[in-house]
Coordinates of C-alpha atoms and ligand atoms in Angstrom, one line a residue:
X1 CA 115.2 126.4 118.0
X2 CA 116.3 124.3 115.0
X3 CA 113.5 122.5 113.1
X4 CA 115.0 119.6 111.3
X5 CA 111.7 119.1 109.3
X6 CA 111.7 122.6 107.9
X7 CA 115.5 122.4 107.3
X8 CA 115.1 119.2 105.2
X9 CA 112.2 120.8 103.3
X10 CA 114.3 124.0 102.7
X11 CA 117.2 121.9 101.3
X12 CA 114.8 120.7 98.6
X13 CA 112.5 123.6 97.8
X14 CA 109.4 123.1 95.7
X15 CA 109.6 124.6 92.2
X16 CA 107.0 127.3 91.6
X17 CA 103.8 126.6 89.7
X18 CA 103.9 122.8 89.8
X19 CA 100.8 121.1 91.3
X20 CA 101.4 117.5 92.4
X21 CA 98.9 114.7 92.9
X22 CA 99.4 111.3 94.5
X23 CA 97.6 109.4 91.6
X24 CA 96.9 105.9 90.6
X25 CA 100.6 105.0 90.9
X26 CA 101.9 107.5 93.4
X27 CA 103.6 110.8 92.3
X28 CA 104.9 110.5 88.7
X29 CA 106.2 113.3 86.5
X30 CA 109.5 114.8 85.1
X31 CA 112.3 113.8 87.4
X32 CA 113.7 117.4 87.6
X33 CA 110.7 118.7 89.5
X34 CA 110.5 115.8 92.0
X35 CA 113.1 116.6 94.7
X36 CA 110.8 118.4 97.1
X37 CA 108.1 115.7 96.7
X38 CA 110.7 113.0 97.6
X39 CA 111.7 114.6 100.8
X40 CA 108.1 115.1 101.8
X41 CA 107.3 111.5 101.0
X42 CA 110.1 110.5 103.4
X43 CA 108.3 112.5 106.1
X44 CA 104.9 110.8 105.3
X45 CA 106.5 107.4 105.3
X46 CA 108.0 108.0 108.8
X47 CA 104.6 109.2 110.1
X48 CA 102.8 106.2 108.5
X49 CA 105.3 103.8 110.1
X50 CA 104.8 105.4 113.5
X51 CA 101.0 105.2 113.1
X52 CA 101.6 101.4 112.4
X53 CA 103.6 101.2 115.7
X54 CA 107.0 101.1 114.0
X55 CA 106.2 98.6 111.3
X56 CA 108.2 98.9 108.1
X57 CA 106.8 101.1 105.4
X58 CA 108.2 101.0 101.8
X59 CA 109.2 103.8 99.5
X60 CA 109.7 102.9 95.9
X61 CA 111.4 105.4 93.5
X62 CA 110.2 104.5 90.0
X63 CA 108.2 105.8 87.1
X64 CA 107.5 102.3 85.8
X65 CA 106.8 102.4 82.0
X66 CA 107.2 106.2 81.6
X67 CA 110.0 107.7 79.5
X68 CA 113.5 107.7 81.0
X69 CA 113.4 111.4 82.0
X70 CA 110.4 110.8 84.3
X71 CA 110.5 109.5 87.8
X72 CA 108.1 108.9 90.6
X73 CA 107.5 107.6 94.1
X74 CA 105.0 105.3 95.7
X75 CA 104.6 104.2 99.3
X76 CA 104.0 100.6 100.4
X77 CA 101.9 99.6 103.4
X78 CA 103.2 97.1 106.0
X79 CA 101.6 94.0 104.3
X80 CA 102.9 95.1 100.9
X81 CA 99.7 96.7 99.8
X82 CA 99.4 100.2 98.2
X83 CA 99.1 103.3 100.3
X84 CA 95.7 103.8 102.0
X85 CA 93.6 106.4 100.2
X86 CA 93.3 108.9 103.1
X87 CA 97.1 109.0 103.2
X88 CA 97.2 109.6 99.4
X89 CA 95.4 112.8 100.2
X90 CA 97.8 113.8 103.0
X91 CA 100.7 113.1 100.7
X92 CA 99.2 115.3 98.0
X93 CA 98.6 118.1 100.5
X94 CA 102.1 118.0 102.0
X95 CA 103.6 117.9 98.5
X96 CA 101.9 121.1 97.5
X97 CA 102.8 123.1 100.7
X98 CA 104.6 126.2 99.5
X99 CA 107.2 126.9 102.2
X100 CA 109.4 124.7 104.5
X101 CA 107.6 126.1 107.5
X102 CA 104.2 125.0 106.1
X103 CA 105.6 121.5 105.5
X104 CA 106.8 121.3 109.1
X105 CA 103.5 122.7 110.4
X106 CA 101.5 120.2 108.4
X107 CA 103.8 117.3 109.6
X108 CA 102.9 118.3 113.2
X109 CA 99.2 118.6 112.3
X110 CA 99.1 115.0 110.9
X111 CA 100.9 113.8 114.0
X112 CA 98.3 115.4 116.3
X113 CA 95.4 114.4 114.2
X114 CA 96.3 110.7 114.4
X115 CA 97.9 111.0 117.9
X116 CA 101.2 109.9 116.6
X117 CA 104.1 110.0 119.1
X118 CA 106.9 111.6 117.1
X119 CA 109.6 110.1 119.4
X120 CA 108.4 106.5 118.8
X121 CA 110.3 104.3 116.3
X122 CA 109.7 104.7 112.6
X123 CA 111.1 102.2 110.1
X124 CA 111.3 102.7 106.3
X125 CA 112.8 100.6 103.6
X126 CA 113.7 102.2 100.3
X127 CA 114.2 100.8 96.8
X128 CA 114.6 102.3 93.3
X129 CA 114.6 101.4 89.6
X130 CA 117.6 102.1 87.3
X131 CA 116.7 105.7 86.1
X132 CA 119.6 108.2 86.0
X133 CA 117.7 110.5 88.4
X134 CA 117.4 107.7 91.0
X135 CA 120.5 108.5 93.2
X136 CA 119.6 112.2 93.5
X137 CA 116.0 111.5 94.3
X138 CA 117.0 108.8 96.8
X139 CA 119.1 111.4 98.6
X140 CA 116.1 113.6 98.8
X141 CA 114.0 110.8 100.4
X142 CA 116.8 110.0 102.8
X143 CA 117.0 113.7 103.9
X144 CA 113.3 113.5 104.8
X145 CA 113.6 110.2 106.6
X146 CA 116.7 111.4 108.6
X147 CA 114.9 114.7 109.6
X148 CA 112.0 112.6 110.8
X149 CA 114.3 110.3 112.8
X150 CA 113.4 107.1 111.0
X151 CA 115.5 103.9 110.9
X152 CA 116.4 103.4 107.2
X153 CA 117.0 100.3 105.2
X154 CA 118.3 101.2 101.7
X155 CA 117.8 98.2 99.4
X156 CA 119.4 99.9 96.3
X157 CA 118.1 98.6 93.0
X158 CA 114.8 96.6 93.4
X159 CA 111.9 95.7 91.2
X160 CA 108.7 97.2 92.7
X161 CA 107.3 93.8 93.7
X162 CA 110.6 92.9 95.4
X163 CA 110.3 95.9 97.6
X164 CA 106.7 94.9 98.4
X165 CA 107.9 91.4 99.2
X166 CA 110.6 92.7 101.5
X167 CA 108.2 95.1 103.3
X168 CA 105.7 92.3 103.9
X169 CA 108.4 89.8 105.0
X170 CA 110.0 92.3 107.4
X171 CA 106.7 92.9 109.1
X172 CA 105.6 89.3 109.3
X173 CA 109.0 87.8 110.3
X174 CA 108.7 85.5 113.3
X175 CA 104.8 85.4 113.2
X176 CA 102.6 82.5 112.1
X177 CA 102.1 84.4 108.8
X178 CA 105.8 84.9 108.0
X179 CA 106.0 85.6 104.3
X180 CA 109.6 84.9 103.6
X181 CA 113.2 85.9 104.4
X182 CA 113.2 89.7 104.2
X183 CA 116.1 90.0 101.8
X184 CA 116.6 90.0 98.0
X185 CA 118.1 86.6 98.3
X186 CA 115.1 85.4 100.3
X187 CA 112.9 86.5 97.4
X188 CA 114.9 84.4 94.9
X189 CA 115.0 81.4 97.2
X190 CA 111.2 81.5 97.8
X191 CA 110.1 81.9 94.2
X192 CA 112.8 79.7 92.8
X193 CA 111.9 76.8 95.1
X194 CA 108.2 77.3 94.5
X195 CA 108.7 77.2 90.7
X196 CA 110.5 73.9 91.0
X197 CA 107.9 72.5 93.3
X198 CA 105.0 73.7 91.1
X199 CA 106.5 72.1 87.9
X200 CA 106.6 68.7 89.7
X201 CA 108.9 67.3 87.1
X202 CA 107.1 68.8 84.1
X203 CA 109.4 70.5 81.7
X204 CA 108.2 73.6 79.8
X205 CA 108.5 73.0 76.1
X206 CA 110.8 75.3 74.0
X207 CA 112.2 78.5 75.5
X208 CA 111.0 81.8 76.8
X209 CA 112.5 85.1 75.6
X210 CA 112.1 87.8 78.2
X211 CA 112.3 91.5 77.2
X212 CA 113.3 93.4 80.3
X213 CA 112.6 97.0 78.9
X214 CA 116.2 97.8 79.7
X215 CA 115.1 98.3 83.3
X216 CA 115.7 96.8 86.7
X217 CA 113.9 93.6 85.7
X218 CA 117.0 92.6 83.7
X219 CA 119.6 92.2 86.4
X220 CA 117.0 90.8 88.8
X221 CA 115.9 88.2 86.3
X222 CA 119.5 87.2 85.8
X223 CA 119.8 86.7 89.5
X224 CA 116.5 84.8 89.8
X225 CA 117.7 82.4 87.0
X226 CA 120.5 81.2 89.4
X227 CA 117.8 79.9 91.7
X228 CA 115.7 78.1 89.1
X229 CA 116.2 74.5 88.0
X230 CA 118.9 74.2 85.3
X231 CA 117.5 74.6 81.8
X232 CA 117.9 70.9 81.0
X233 CA 115.2 70.2 83.7
X234 CA 113.3 73.4 83.7
X235 CA 112.8 76.5 81.7
X236 CA 115.2 77.9 79.1
X237 CA 115.1 81.6 79.4
X238 CA 116.7 84.1 77.0
X239 CA 117.1 87.6 78.5
X240 CA 116.9 90.5 76.0
X241 CA 116.8 94.3 76.4
X242 CA 118.7 94.2 79.7
X243 CA 120.9 97.3 79.1
X244 CA 120.8 99.2 82.4
X245 CA 124.2 100.8 81.7
X246 CA 122.3 103.1 79.3
X247 CA 119.3 104.3 81.4
X248 CA 118.2 106.5 78.4
X249 CA 117.2 103.3 76.7
X250 CA 114.7 102.4 79.4
X251 CA 111.3 101.5 77.9
X252 CA 112.4 102.8 74.5
X253 CA 111.1 100.6 71.7
X254 CA 110.7 97.7 74.1
X255 CA 108.9 96.7 77.3
X256 CA 105.3 95.7 78.2
X257 CA 103.8 99.1 77.5
X258 CA 105.4 99.3 74.0
X259 CA 104.1 95.8 73.1
X260 CA 100.6 96.3 74.5
X261 CA 100.1 99.8 73.0
X262 CA 101.6 99.1 69.6
X263 CA 100.3 95.5 69.4
X264 CA 103.7 94.4 68.1
X265 CA 106.9 92.9 69.2
X266 CA 109.9 95.1 70.0
X267 CA 111.7 95.9 66.7
X268 CA 114.8 94.3 68.1
X269 CA 113.0 90.9 68.6
X270 CA 114.6 88.0 66.6
X271 CA 112.5 85.0 67.8
X272 CA 111.2 82.3 65.5
X273 CA 107.6 81.3 64.8
X274 CA 105.6 80.0 67.9
X275 CA 108.4 81.0 70.3
X276 CA 107.1 82.3 73.5
X277 CA 108.1 85.8 74.4
X278 CA 107.1 88.2 77.2
X279 CA 107.9 91.8 78.1
X280 CA 108.2 93.4 81.5
X281 CA 107.8 97.1 82.2
X282 CA 110.4 99.4 83.7
X283 CA 109.9 98.3 87.4
X284 CA 108.8 94.7 86.6
X285 CA 105.3 94.8 88.1
X286 CA 103.6 94.1 84.8
X287 CA 104.0 91.4 82.1
X288 CA 102.5 90.6 78.7
X289 CA 103.2 87.5 76.6
X290 CA 103.2 87.2 72.8
X291 CA 104.4 85.2 69.8
X292 CA 104.5 85.2 66.0
X293 CA 102.7 82.4 64.3
X294 CA 104.0 80.5 61.2
X295 CA 102.5 83.2 59.0
X296 CA 104.6 85.8 60.9
X297 CA 101.4 87.3 62.4
X298 CA 101.8 88.8 65.9
X299 CA 99.5 87.6 68.7
X300 CA 99.3 89.3 72.1
X301 CA 98.6 87.3 75.2
X302 CA 97.8 90.1 77.6
X303 CA 96.6 90.5 81.2
X304 CA 93.1 89.2 80.3
X305 CA 94.7 86.0 78.9
X306 CA 96.9 85.5 82.0
X307 CA 93.8 85.9 84.2
X308 CA 91.8 83.4 82.2
X309 CA 94.6 80.9 82.0
X310 CA 95.4 81.0 85.7
X311 CA 91.7 81.0 86.8
X312 CA 91.0 77.9 84.7
X313 CA 94.1 76.2 86.1
X314 CA 93.3 77.0 89.7
X315 CA 89.7 76.0 89.1
X316 CA 90.9 72.6 87.9
X317 CA 93.3 72.1 90.8
X318 CA 90.6 73.1 93.4
X319 CA 88.2 70.6 91.8
X320 CA 90.8 67.8 91.5
X321 CA 91.9 68.3 95.1
X322 CA 88.3 67.8 96.3
X323 CA 88.0 71.4 97.5
X324 CA 85.4 72.7 95.2
X325 CA 82.7 72.8 97.9
X326 CA 84.6 75.1 100.2
X327 CA 86.5 77.3 97.8
X328 CA 85.1 79.6 95.1
X329 CA 87.2 81.4 92.6
X330 CA 86.4 84.8 91.1
X331 CA 88.0 87.0 88.5
X332 CA 88.4 90.8 88.8
X333 CA 88.8 93.0 85.7
X334 CA 88.4 96.6 84.7
X335 CA 86.3 97.9 81.8
X336 CA 89.4 97.6 79.6
X337 CA 89.1 93.8 79.7
X338 CA 88.2 92.5 76.3
X339 CA 84.5 91.5 76.2
X340 CA 85.4 88.1 74.8
X341 CA 87.6 87.5 78.0
X342 CA 84.7 88.4 80.3
X343 CA 82.4 86.2 78.4
X344 CA 84.8 83.3 78.5
X345 CA 85.2 83.5 82.3
X346 CA 81.4 83.7 82.8
X347 CA 80.2 81.3 80.2
X348 CA 83.0 78.7 79.7
X349 CA 84.8 78.8 83.1
X350 CA 81.5 79.5 84.9
X351 CA 83.2 81.9 87.3
X352 CA 82.1 85.2 88.7
X353 CA 83.5 88.4 87.2
X354 CA 83.7 91.7 89.1
X355 CA 84.5 95.0 87.3
X356 CA 86.3 97.8 89.2
X357 CA 87.6 101.2 88.3
X358 CA 91.1 101.4 86.8
X359 CA 94.1 101.0 89.1
X360 CA 95.5 98.0 90.9
X361 CA 94.3 99.1 94.3
X362 CA 90.7 98.8 93.3
X363 CA 91.1 95.3 91.8
X364 CA 93.1 94.2 94.8
X365 CA 90.4 95.3 97.2
X366 CA 87.7 93.5 95.2
X367 CA 89.9 90.4 95.0
X368 CA 90.2 90.4 98.8
X369 CA 86.5 89.8 99.1
X370 CA 86.9 86.4 97.3
X371 CA 88.3 83.1 98.5
X372 CA 90.6 83.0 95.5
X373 CA 90.7 86.3 93.7
X374 CA 92.4 86.4 90.3
X375 CA 92.9 90.0 89.2
X376 CA 94.6 91.5 86.2
X377 CA 94.4 94.6 84.2
X378 CA 94.5 94.0 80.5
X379 CA 97.9 95.7 80.4
X380 CA 99.4 92.9 82.5
X381 CA 99.3 94.2 86.1
X382 CA 97.9 91.6 88.4
X383 CA 98.2 88.7 90.7
X384 CA 96.1 86.1 92.6
X385 CA 95.2 86.4 96.3
X386 CA 94.0 83.8 98.6
X387 CA 92.0 84.6 101.7
X388 CA 93.2 83.3 105.1
X389 CA 90.1 81.0 105.3
X390 CA 91.1 79.5 101.9
X391 CA 94.7 79.0 103.0
X392 CA 93.5 77.3 106.2
X393 CA 91.1 75.0 104.3
X394 CA 93.9 74.0 102.0
X395 CA 96.3 73.4 104.9
X396 CA 94.0 71.1 106.8
X397 CA 92.5 69.3 103.8
X398 CA 93.1 65.5 103.8
X399 CA 93.2 64.2 100.3
X400 CA 91.3 61.0 99.8
X401 CA 93.0 59.7 96.6
X402 CA 96.4 59.9 94.9
X403 CA 94.9 62.2 92.3
X404 CA 93.6 64.6 95.1
X405 CA 97.0 64.5 96.8
X406 CA 98.8 65.4 93.6
X407 CA 96.5 68.3 92.8
X408 CA 96.8 69.5 96.3
X409 CA 100.6 69.5 96.1
X410 CA 100.6 71.5 92.9
X411 CA 98.0 74.0 94.4
X412 CA 100.2 74.6 97.5
X413 CA 103.3 75.1 95.3
X414 CA 101.4 77.5 93.0
X415 CA 100.3 79.6 96.0
X416 CA 103.9 80.0 97.1
X417 CA 104.8 81.0 93.6
X418 CA 102.4 83.8 93.5
X419 CA 103.5 87.1 95.0
X420 CA 100.6 87.8 97.5
X421 CA 101.8 91.4 98.2
X422 CA 101.4 92.8 94.7
X423 CA 101.4 91.9 91.0
X424 CA 104.9 90.8 90.1
X425 CA 106.0 90.3 86.5
X426 CA 108.7 87.7 87.4
X427 CA 106.4 85.7 89.6
X428 CA 103.5 86.0 87.1
X429 CA 105.8 84.9 84.3
X430 CA 106.9 81.8 86.1
X431 CA 103.2 81.1 87.0
X432 CA 102.2 81.2 83.3
X433 CA 105.1 78.8 82.5
X434 CA 103.9 76.4 85.1
X435 CA 100.3 76.4 83.8
X436 CA 101.4 75.9 80.2
X437 CA 103.8 73.1 81.2
X438 CA 101.0 71.3 83.2
X439 CA 98.5 71.7 80.3
X440 CA 101.2 70.8 77.8
X441 CA 100.2 73.9 75.9
X442 CA 102.1 76.2 73.6
X443 CA 101.1 79.8 72.9
X444 CA 98.7 78.7 70.1
X445 CA 96.6 76.5 72.4
X446 CA 96.5 79.4 74.9
X447 CA 95.4 81.8 72.2
X448 CA 92.8 79.3 71.0
X449 CA 90.7 79.4 74.3
X450 CA 88.7 82.4 72.9
X451 CA 88.9 85.0 70.2
X452 CA 89.4 88.6 71.3
X453 CA 87.0 91.2 69.9
X454 CA 88.9 93.8 67.8
X455 CA 89.5 96.8 69.9
X456 CA 91.0 100.2 69.9
X457 CA 92.4 102.3 72.8
X458 CA 92.9 106.0 72.0
X459 CA 93.8 109.1 73.9
X460 CA 92.2 112.5 73.5
X461 CA 93.7 115.7 74.9
X462 CA 91.0 118.1 76.2
X463 CA 91.1 121.4 78.0
X464 CA 90.3 120.0 81.4
X465 CA 90.0 116.3 81.8
X466 CA 88.3 116.7 85.3
X467 CA 85.2 117.6 83.4
X468 CA 84.8 113.9 82.5
X469 CA 83.2 112.2 85.5
X470 CA 82.5 108.5 85.3
X471 CA 80.3 106.1 87.2
X472 CA 79.6 102.3 87.1
X473 CA 83.3 101.2 87.3
X474 CA 84.1 104.0 84.8
X475 CA 81.9 102.5 82.1
X476 CA 79.5 105.5 81.9
X477 CA 80.0 109.2 82.0
X478 CA 77.7 111.4 84.2
X479 CA 79.5 114.5 83.0
X480 CA 79.7 116.4 80.7
X481 CA 76.0 116.3 80.5
X482 CA 74.5 114.6 77.4
X483 CA 77.7 112.9 76.2
X484 CA 76.8 109.4 77.5
X485 CA 73.5 109.4 75.5
X486 CA 75.5 110.2 72.3
X487 CA 78.1 107.5 73.1
X488 CA 75.2 105.0 73.5
X489 CA 73.8 106.0 70.1
X490 CA 77.2 105.3 68.5
X491 CA 77.6 102.0 70.3
X492 CA 74.2 100.8 69.1
X493 CA 75.2 101.3 65.5
X494 CA 77.9 98.6 65.5
X495 CA 77.7 94.8 66.1
X496 CA 78.9 93.6 69.6
X497 CA 79.8 97.2 70.3
X498 CA 81.1 98.5 73.6
X499 CA 82.8 101.8 74.2
X500 CA 83.6 104.1 77.1
X501 CA 85.6 107.3 77.8
X502 CA 87.2 108.2 81.1
X503 CA 89.8 110.7 82.4
X504 CA 93.2 109.1 82.8
X505 CA 94.6 109.1 86.4
X506 CA 98.2 109.2 85.2
X507 CA 98.2 111.4 82.1
X508 CA 96.5 114.7 81.1
X509 CA 94.1 113.1 78.7
X510 CA 90.8 111.3 78.3
X511 CA 91.1 107.6 77.2
X512 CA 88.6 106.2 74.8
X513 CA 88.1 102.4 74.5
X514 CA 86.0 100.7 71.8
X515 CA 85.4 97.2 70.7
X516 CA 83.2 95.6 68.1
X517 CA 82.7 92.6 65.9
X518 CA 85.1 93.7 63.3
X519 CA 88.3 95.8 63.2
X520 CA 86.6 98.5 61.0
X521 CA 83.7 98.8 63.3
X522 CA 85.9 99.0 66.4
X523 CA 88.1 101.7 64.8
X524 CA 85.1 103.6 63.6
X525 CA 83.5 103.5 67.0
X526 CA 86.7 104.7 68.7
X527 CA 86.9 107.6 66.2
X528 CA 83.3 108.6 66.7
X529 CA 83.5 108.5 70.5
X530 CA 86.8 110.4 70.4
X531 CA 85.1 113.1 68.4
X532 CA 82.4 113.3 71.0
X533 CA 85.0 113.7 73.7
X534 CA 86.7 116.5 71.7
X535 CA 83.4 118.3 71.2
X536 CA 82.2 118.0 74.8
X537 CA 85.7 118.7 76.2
X538 CA 86.7 121.5 73.8
X539 CA 87.1 125.1 74.6
X540 CA 84.0 126.7 75.9
X541 CA 82.2 123.4 76.5
X542 CA 80.4 123.2 79.8
Ligands
GN1_601 C1 94.2 101.9 80.3 C2 95.4 101.7 81.1 O1 96.2 100.9 80.8 N1 95.5 102.5 82.2 C3 96.7 102.3 83.1 C4 97.1 103.7 83.6 O2 96.0 104.3 84.2 P1 95.2 105.6 83.7 O3 94.4 106.0 84.9 O4 94.3 105.0 82.6 O5 96.1 106.6 83.1 O6 98.2 103.6 84.5 C5 97.9 102.9 85.7 C6 99.1 102.9 86.6 O7 100.2 102.3 86.0 C7 97.4 101.5 85.3 O8 97.0 100.8 86.5 C8 96.3 101.5 84.3 O9 95.9 100.2 83.9
MG602 MG1 105.1 99.2 86.5

């Protein structure tokens, strides 16, 4: 008897000797070895949808900020969240099955384990970024989906957050929690209208130059601009690095990762002093801001800065609207947040800070525990989420003065402007612009809120990064034995020192972070800790 699952898997056989892992951001590696993984992810997406009683599941084909020759895939849960961890493991297992028959058998096993009726409806929506390998890998996903008998919606080019938005909107359509019209146009209408409402007549000063990393963010931003107020009334946006015709230029010398890692503007940048700029990454789920001052010095305004800016603004609105008694705001960071940012949130803003392991899913979970959870990774991934209780209190709040009424109106518009499903570079960018316009701030004022401690992020290649096991939100190593004590000794030697090492979840390396009172001390500390990592992780080390 014909077995469509085995047939689909046979059409896209797994290359020999490659081991796949569904990591921090799904499967991500060289595009040429991903065909089999794509088909199998199609199968997993169909199963996941059936388990959710036919709700829409998303499949996003992207490798974000990675080089153009890479690609990847991540699955999106019905409310737009990232895939549940247990299913990451199932995805990893099916991706590594050697033969088509093993794939089919495992597919059946998952179905019986979760009592999934394989004849029930499955619905899957697919999007992709602009990489050259995208069309081929899309076909591989579609083969998996067709074999599993899923209903398919192919959205073509999408930013990652747009796909999350569409998934959430499809699944909430017609319910009291309807998120928006489940189309790309619906996305622009929702965020365009919210931006206008949140500005409330305030006009951002100057212009904003947006570097789109030569990725999918470029054409999507061009589209979004059509739904924003005209530049005379609203924001003047200059779009740069939007060449999607040459996919080999994706993320090359531009984009959020380039700017954050090199701490400088893309070489092509031609902006003047104090002009606001921001850079998106390849799938537009991450944004960092920056500017050059009148001495031509570069200043980065990263995810920590966005979190502090937004948290302080939301704190003011909640207070001014008379809601401070019922709503508390918290900020969620990772260990990579600059110590000065953490201190600013705790001491100046007087808000609670949580620290989680690296990876948006951990930050998102922690933020879900708060009434308003502002979460950002230093590299610019993040958003703000509002609990249902908070949304209910805001909806039924009766303002008792014109001042309260105004603050409440801004708060409601800002909530609509924030993509609740996932961190979204375009929505975060508009949010920052709204806050700056309301505060009447330029980038200098924003930068002036606190002074970053000099820091250094390095990468050390070791024999086996799995030897490095961390605890305490990845701030301390429990293995290799003895290394943490040595790191502590180095940290103690410098002023305001902090350093940690952890195995990367996306690259075959150990990352070392160090900060200290001065640039020399921070660099020194990073070098010393990197040496320790090399020694403890070198050949023959336990
Ligand atoms: C220090 C750093 O920036 N790490 C990044 C990177 O994770 P690693 O596990 O450090 O490789 O990629 C993740 C996925 O994009 C992102 O969430 C995270 O912030
Ligand atoms: Mg990304």
